[in-house]
Amino acid sequence: MKVQNIKNVGVGIIHEAGRAAKKVKNDIKGAFGDVYAKTNLRKSLPEAMLLTGVFSLLSFLPNRKSDGKQGKVEKKSGNYAAFIYALVSFKKFFNFEGNTLKSLFTKLKNTELGDIPKTLKTNKANGIMYLISILGVKIATDIGTKGIDAIISERFNTKKLGD
């Protein structure tokens, strides 16, 4: 009898996880279909590409190329690019172009919790697209950094560990 109860609990957890995953999938799919969110993403793409390129160039910093490992700054370049992109693109995604962060916090401090989406002129799809774009900048920067590092290692015939 107890085995059956354990099985029922496990099956229930699996079904709930499946429902949650389906909802997340539908929310993300809806975010890519939202015109407002796509427009905001297009407005922030130049900054995304610029930050990805600049922080990928951190591979040129002198480090332990002879052992084939990246330095601390190179490993964290994706995090730095994503953080700076999040700050820079916030105004474009949440309708605060031309305003300062101080004025933003002043407005948000004086509004009620339910009125914050109206103040920011946003919706769920816009927030999802903002988070996806931050993650995209991080991933693109990490890939660019590793790619440039591999080109440098190959071009200058640096030795790998154990050679």
Short mmCIF file of C-alpha atoms in Angstrom, two decimals:
data_model
loop_
_atom_site.label_atom_id
_atom_site.label_comp_id
_atom_site.label_asym_id
_atom_site.label_seq_id
_atom_site.Cartn_x
_atom_site.Cartn_y
_atom_site.Cartn_z
CA MET A 1 0.00 0.00 0.00
CA LYS A 2 2.78 2.45 0.86
CA VAL A 3 4.52 1.73 -2.43
CA GLN A 4 1.35 2.71 -4.28
CA ASN A 5 1.18 5.98 -2.32
CA ILE A 6 4.80 6.77 -3.19
CA LYS A 7 4.06 6.00 -6.85
CA ASN A 8 1.01 8.30 -6.83
CA VAL A 9 3.04 11.15 -5.33
CA GLY A 10 5.77 10.67 -7.93
CA VAL A 11 3.28 10.60 -10.81
CA GLY A 12 1.62 13.75 -9.45
CA ILE A 13 4.97 15.57 -9.28
CA ILE A 14 5.79 14.55 -12.84
CA HIS A 15 2.42 15.80 -14.12
CA GLU A 16 2.78 19.13 -12.31
CA ALA A 17 6.30 19.58 -13.66
CA GLY A 18 5.01 18.85 -17.16
CA ARG A 19 2.23 21.43 -16.82
CA ALA A 20 4.69 24.04 -15.54
CA ALA A 21 7.10 23.33 -18.41
CA LYS A 22 4.29 23.62 -20.95
CA LYS A 23 3.22 26.97 -19.49
CA VAL A 24 6.78 28.30 -19.61
CA LYS A 25 7.12 27.11 -23.23
CA ASN A 26 3.88 28.86 -24.19
CA ASP A 27 4.92 32.07 -22.40
CA ILE A 28 8.29 32.14 -24.21
CA LYS A 29 6.63 31.37 -27.54
CA GLY A 30 4.16 34.18 -26.90
CA ALA A 31 6.98 36.59 -26.08
CA PHE A 32 8.52 36.02 -29.50
CA GLY A 33 5.12 36.75 -31.07
CA ASP A 34 4.55 40.01 -29.17
CA VAL A 35 5.13 43.02 -31.43
CA TYR A 36 5.98 45.40 -28.57
CA ALA A 37 8.61 43.04 -27.14
CA LYS A 38 10.17 42.43 -30.57
CA THR A 39 10.36 46.18 -31.21
CA ASN A 40 12.14 46.73 -27.91
CA LEU A 41 14.55 43.91 -28.71
CA ARG A 42 15.35 45.46 -32.08
CA LYS A 43 16.03 48.81 -30.41
CA SER A 44 18.55 47.21 -28.05
CA LEU A 45 20.36 44.99 -30.58
CA PRO A 46 23.13 47.53 -31.43
CA GLU A 47 24.18 47.69 -27.77
CA ALA A 48 24.03 43.90 -27.53
CA MET A 49 26.29 43.41 -30.52
CA LEU A 50 28.71 46.11 -29.40
CA LEU A 51 29.04 44.72 -25.87
CA THR A 52 29.40 41.16 -27.16
CA GLY A 53 32.19 42.20 -29.50
CA VAL A 54 34.04 44.35 -26.98
CA PHE A 55 33.94 41.81 -24.19
CA SER A 56 34.88 38.98 -26.55
CA LEU A 57 38.05 40.89 -27.34
CA LEU A 58 39.18 40.30 -23.75
CA SER A 59 40.74 37.14 -25.18
CA PHE A 60 43.64 39.29 -26.33
CA LEU A 61 44.64 40.06 -22.75
CA PRO A 62 47.95 38.46 -21.85
CA ASN A 63 47.40 35.41 -19.72
CA ARG A 64 48.52 31.82 -19.43
CA LYS A 65 48.03 30.98 -23.12
CA SER A 66 50.80 28.42 -22.96
CA ASP A 67 48.73 26.11 -20.77
CA GLY A 68 45.57 26.47 -22.88
CA LYS A 69 43.45 27.96 -20.09
CA GLN A 70 41.57 31.21 -20.04
CA GLY A 71 42.24 33.78 -17.37
CA LYS A 72 39.72 34.95 -14.77
CA VAL A 73 38.73 38.05 -16.74
CA GLU A 74 38.10 36.02 -19.90
CA LYS A 75 35.95 33.51 -18.04
CA LYS A 76 33.83 36.29 -16.53
CA SER A 77 33.58 38.41 -19.69
CA GLY A 78 30.11 37.03 -20.48
CA ASN A 79 28.87 37.97 -17.02
CA TYR A 80 30.29 41.49 -17.34
CA ALA A 81 28.75 41.97 -20.78
CA ALA A 82 25.35 40.68 -19.62
CA PHE A 83 25.37 42.95 -16.56
CA ILE A 84 26.26 46.07 -18.53
CA TYR A 85 23.75 45.15 -21.24
CA ALA A 86 21.03 44.73 -18.60
CA LEU A 87 21.72 48.24 -17.32
CA VAL A 88 21.97 49.84 -20.76
CA SER A 89 18.94 48.13 -22.31
CA PHE A 90 16.63 48.60 -19.33
CA LYS A 91 15.55 52.03 -20.54
CA LYS A 92 14.79 50.71 -24.02
CA PHE A 93 12.75 47.75 -22.82
CA PHE A 94 10.81 49.54 -20.11
CA ASN A 95 10.02 52.91 -21.71
CA PHE A 96 12.42 55.07 -19.74
CA GLU A 97 14.43 56.52 -22.59
CA GLY A 98 15.55 60.03 -21.74
CA ASN A 99 15.05 59.53 -18.00
CA THR A 100 17.64 58.85 -15.33
CA LEU A 101 17.71 55.88 -12.99
CA LYS A 102 17.07 58.26 -10.11
CA SER A 103 13.82 59.45 -11.68
CA LEU A 104 12.87 55.83 -12.35
CA PHE A 105 13.30 54.85 -8.72
CA THR A 106 11.45 57.97 -7.59
CA LYS A 107 8.48 57.09 -9.79
CA LEU A 108 8.50 53.42 -8.77
CA LYS A 109 8.79 54.31 -5.07
CA ASN A 110 5.63 56.36 -5.25
CA THR A 111 3.54 53.82 -7.19
CA GLU A 112 1.63 50.88 -5.83
CA LEU A 113 2.70 47.33 -6.66
CA GLY A 114 -0.21 46.70 -9.03
CA ASP A 115 0.48 49.89 -11.01
CA ILE A 116 4.15 49.14 -11.72
CA PRO A 117 3.48 47.43 -15.11
CA LYS A 118 1.45 50.50 -16.18
CA THR A 119 4.22 52.84 -15.03
CA LEU A 120 6.84 50.85 -16.90
CA LYS A 121 4.46 50.40 -19.87
CA THR A 122 5.33 46.74 -20.05
CA ASN A 123 3.82 43.29 -20.13
CA LYS A 124 4.95 39.76 -19.37
CA ALA A 125 6.20 39.15 -22.91
CA ASN A 126 8.43 42.23 -22.73
CA GLY A 127 9.96 41.04 -19.45
CA ILE A 128 10.58 37.58 -20.87
CA MET A 129 12.23 39.05 -23.97
CA TYR A 130 14.42 41.25 -21.74
CA LEU A 131 15.66 38.24 -19.77
CA ILE A 132 16.21 36.18 -22.93
CA SER A 133 18.24 38.99 -24.49
CA ILE A 134 20.45 39.24 -21.40
CA LEU A 135 21.06 35.50 -21.53
CA GLY A 136 21.77 35.74 -25.27
CA VAL A 137 24.42 38.41 -24.72
CA LYS A 138 26.11 36.25 -22.08
CA ILE A 139 26.15 33.16 -24.28
CA ALA A 140 27.30 35.04 -27.40
CA THR A 141 30.11 36.71 -25.46
CA ASP A 142 31.27 33.40 -23.99
CA ILE A 143 31.28 31.78 -27.43
CA GLY A 144 33.11 34.74 -28.96
CA THR A 145 35.71 34.75 -26.20
CA LYS A 146 36.41 31.04 -26.56
CA GLY A 147 36.52 31.33 -30.36
CA ILE A 148 39.01 34.19 -30.34
CA ASP A 149 41.06 32.38 -27.71
CA ALA A 150 41.17 29.26 -29.90
CA ILE A 151 42.26 31.34 -32.92
CA ILE A 152 45.04 32.96 -30.88
CA SER A 153 46.21 29.59 -29.59
CA GLU A 154 46.24 28.12 -33.10
CA ARG A 155 47.83 31.17 -34.76
CA PHE A 156 50.69 31.54 -32.32
CA ASN A 157 51.20 27.77 -31.84
CA THR A 158 50.87 27.95 -28.09
CA LYS A 159 51.50 24.69 -26.32
CA LYS A 160 48.73 22.81 -24.61
CA LEU A 161 49.12 21.45 -21.12
CA GLY A 162 51.08 18.22 -21.29
CA ASP A 163 53.06 18.99 -24.48
#
